[in-house]
Amino acid sequence: MSNLTNSHLMNTYNRQPVTFVKGEGVWLWDEQGNKYLDALAGVAVNGLGHAHPKLVKAISDQAAKLIHVSNIYHIAEQEALADKLAEISGMDKVFFCNSGCEANEASIKLARLYAHNKGIENPEIIVMERSFHGRTMATLSATGNRKAQAGFEPLVSGFIRVPYDDLEAIKQIASRKNNVVAILVEPVQGEGGVQIPTDLQAYFEGLRSVCDENGWLLMLDEVQSGIGRTGTWFAFQHTGVTPDVMSLAKGLGSGVPIGACVAKGAAADIFTYGKHGSTFGGNPLATAAGLATLNAIQDESLRENALRMGDLISEKLKAELAGTQGVVVIRHAGLMVGIELDRPCADIVKMALETQLLINVTADKVIRLLPPLMINEAESLELVERLVKLIKQFLAQ
Ligand SMILES: Cc1ncc(COP(=O)(O)O)c(C=O)c1O
């Protein structure tokens, strides 16, 4: 039913006129049998590509054994995934939920509890301009985009906003407020237009110091940048700085809904019995998918691939678009790629779809690519070739 609006669905998405029926690797097929190059991967979800055999087997085997039991019992797959996340992050403990906004909700609750335990009655969390943390009331309040907030007032209080990549603004807050408890920040802003701090290392070292000096928690939203996307398991691993709290989702389950709030040190013991929970969070099916995903990323060197293919795509785009009027800048961190134009470019998404290429536009003027981590060189070059043609065509209109 690709061209029909289903009137029984709430109108929360501006859906493209296509229905996909199967996928394999970086490719998707629609109902008519047309083949599309998927450079969006379900918005950073399908890191393994579509229908990865190891993932399909893990999910099928688990579904045949046990899909769900309550968290009031021990769940072996959940404990194994928590062990694996602790091993690859250097952090200590995990709370499992079902999505990115829930992972951030857990981080926000954790920070508030940490504050109340210290006797701070009215805690505030520093958040960034242009950030995106989700659509629940607390996470849309933390989000730095009025569009996500408008119409949902009153917002949740307790957030102070500063410009992204601006340590000085944070230091000023530290000098005049004594009720701040945490900083919540995306290492790379995805929805905000693939924004990367000018010097990620220095920014993160600065954030770590200001948190240590003031007893604040450094909380990273790695929902989009985590799970191999930027070429390391987590984007913070480019810097040598470890956070106290990190939220994950998207790529973790390769499409089986799962989120995680991961914590280290004192932060790992803040939630105690009865303070948080989730019916589905970390159930056997979702955690089996998570384990299969992490194992495949490791066994197939997909972090290394993401780094190489990200560089290749970005270099080729820069070479092919050099001197093209209308292209402002090309940014990338592994396989998070943003091409900023000098004008709004939402229409290019539809043009791309017509040429059987899936991309997305975020923050009005930025074309965003988030291809599967397993994209190969030939596919990357094909992506660049198709995209360059499109961008030139779009800009010439
Ligand atoms: C950085 C970041 N945080 C949180 C979210 C929200 O995740 P979810 O849609 O799974 O709630 C997103 C989604 O795009 C995101 O990019």
PDB file of C-alpha atoms and ligand atoms in Angstrom, residues 13 43-45 98-104 131-136 139 143 186-192 221-225 247-250 258 336 368, ligand 1:
ATOM      1  CA  TYR A  13       5.455  10.911  10.509  1.00  0.00           C
ATOM      2  CA  VAL A  43      18.383   5.846  11.430  1.00  0.00           C
ATOM      3  CA  ALA A  44      21.517   4.173  12.822  1.00  0.00           C
ATOM      4  CA  VAL A  45      19.758   0.975  13.869  1.00  0.00           C
ATOM      5  CA  ASN A  98      13.529  -0.466  25.275  1.00  0.00           C
ATOM      6  CA  SER A  99      14.539   2.746  23.519  1.00  0.00           C
ATOM      7  CA  GLY A 100      16.811   5.761  23.475  1.00  0.00           C
ATOM      8  CA  CYS A 101      14.460   8.107  25.274  1.00  0.00           C
ATOM      9  CA  GLU A 102      13.975   5.534  28.025  1.00  0.00           C
ATOM     10  CA  ALA A 103      17.733   5.149  28.370  1.00  0.00           C
ATOM     11  CA  ASN A 104      17.985   8.932  28.806  1.00  0.00           C
ATOM     12  CA  SER A 131      20.713  18.394  21.219  1.00  0.00           C
ATOM     13  CA  PHE A 132      18.216  15.588  20.781  1.00  0.00           C
ATOM     14  CA  HIS A 133      17.407  13.162  23.581  1.00  0.00           C
ATOM     15  CA  GLY A 134      13.939  11.800  22.762  1.00  0.00           C
ATOM     16  CA  ARG A 135      10.215  12.457  22.876  1.00  0.00           C
ATOM     17  CA  THR A 136       9.158  11.645  26.431  1.00  0.00           C
ATOM     18  CA  THR A 139      13.788  13.988  27.282  1.00  0.00           C
ATOM     19  CA  THR A 143      16.296  18.415  23.958  1.00  0.00           C
ATOM     20  CA  GLU A 186      25.926  13.761  22.798  1.00  0.00           C
ATOM     21  CA  PRO A 187      29.585  13.195  21.749  1.00  0.00           C
ATOM     22  CA  VAL A 188      28.418  13.857  18.175  1.00  0.00           C
ATOM     23  CA  GLN A 189      25.037  15.521  17.687  1.00  0.00           C
ATOM     24  CA  GLY A 190      23.115  13.416  15.190  1.00  0.00           C
ATOM     25  CA  GLU A 191      19.679  15.006  14.851  1.00  0.00           C
ATOM     26  CA  GLY A 192      21.310  18.416  15.365  1.00  0.00           C
ATOM     27  CA  ASP A 221      23.933  10.188  25.145  1.00  0.00           C
ATOM     28  CA  GLU A 222      25.494   7.607  22.818  1.00  0.00           C
ATOM     29  CA  VAL A 223      22.138   6.435  21.480  1.00  0.00           C
ATOM     30  CA  GLN A 224      23.173   7.367  17.928  1.00  0.00           C
ATOM     31  CA  SER A 225      26.982   7.548  18.199  1.00  0.00           C
ATOM     32  CA  SER A 247      22.735   5.866  27.320  1.00  0.00           C
ATOM     33  CA  LEU A 248      22.481   3.415  24.422  1.00  0.00           C
ATOM     34  CA  ALA A 249      19.760   2.110  22.108  1.00  0.00           C
ATOM     35  CA  LYS A 250      19.405   2.173  18.281  1.00  0.00           C
ATOM     36  CA  ILE A 258      16.411  -2.369  23.416  1.00  0.00           C
ATOM     37  CA  MET A 336      27.957   9.451  10.791  1.00  0.00           C
ATOM     38  CA  ARG A 368      22.740  12.845   6.820  1.00  0.00           C
TER      39      ARG A 368
HETATM   40  C1  LIG B   1      21.100  10.990  20.462  1.00  0.00           C
HETATM   41  C2  LIG B   1      19.720  10.436  20.577  1.00  0.00           C
HETATM   42  N1  LIG B   1      19.188  10.261  21.788  1.00  0.00           N
HETATM   43  C3  LIG B   1      17.951   9.760  21.949  1.00  0.00           C
HETATM   44  C4  LIG B   1      17.174   9.423  20.871  1.00  0.00           C
HETATM   45  C5  LIG B   1      15.785   8.885  21.090  1.00  0.00           C
HETATM   46  O1  LIG B   1      15.771   7.519  20.832  1.00  0.00           O
HETATM   47  P1  LIG B   1      14.378   6.746  20.688  1.00  0.00           P
HETATM   48  O2  LIG B   1      13.737   7.244  19.447  1.00  0.00           O
HETATM   49  O3  LIG B   1      14.795   5.300  20.595  1.00  0.00           O
HETATM   50  O4  LIG B   1      13.585   7.041  21.904  1.00  0.00           O
HETATM   51  C6  LIG B   1      17.685   9.599  19.580  1.00  0.00           C
HETATM   52  C7  LIG B   1      16.863   9.284  18.401  1.00  0.00           C
HETATM   53  O5  LIG B   1      17.098   9.728  17.313  1.00  0.00           O
HETATM   54  C8  LIG B   1      18.989  10.123  19.436  1.00  0.00           C
HETATM   55  O6  LIG B   1      19.531  10.307  18.225  1.00  0.00           O
END
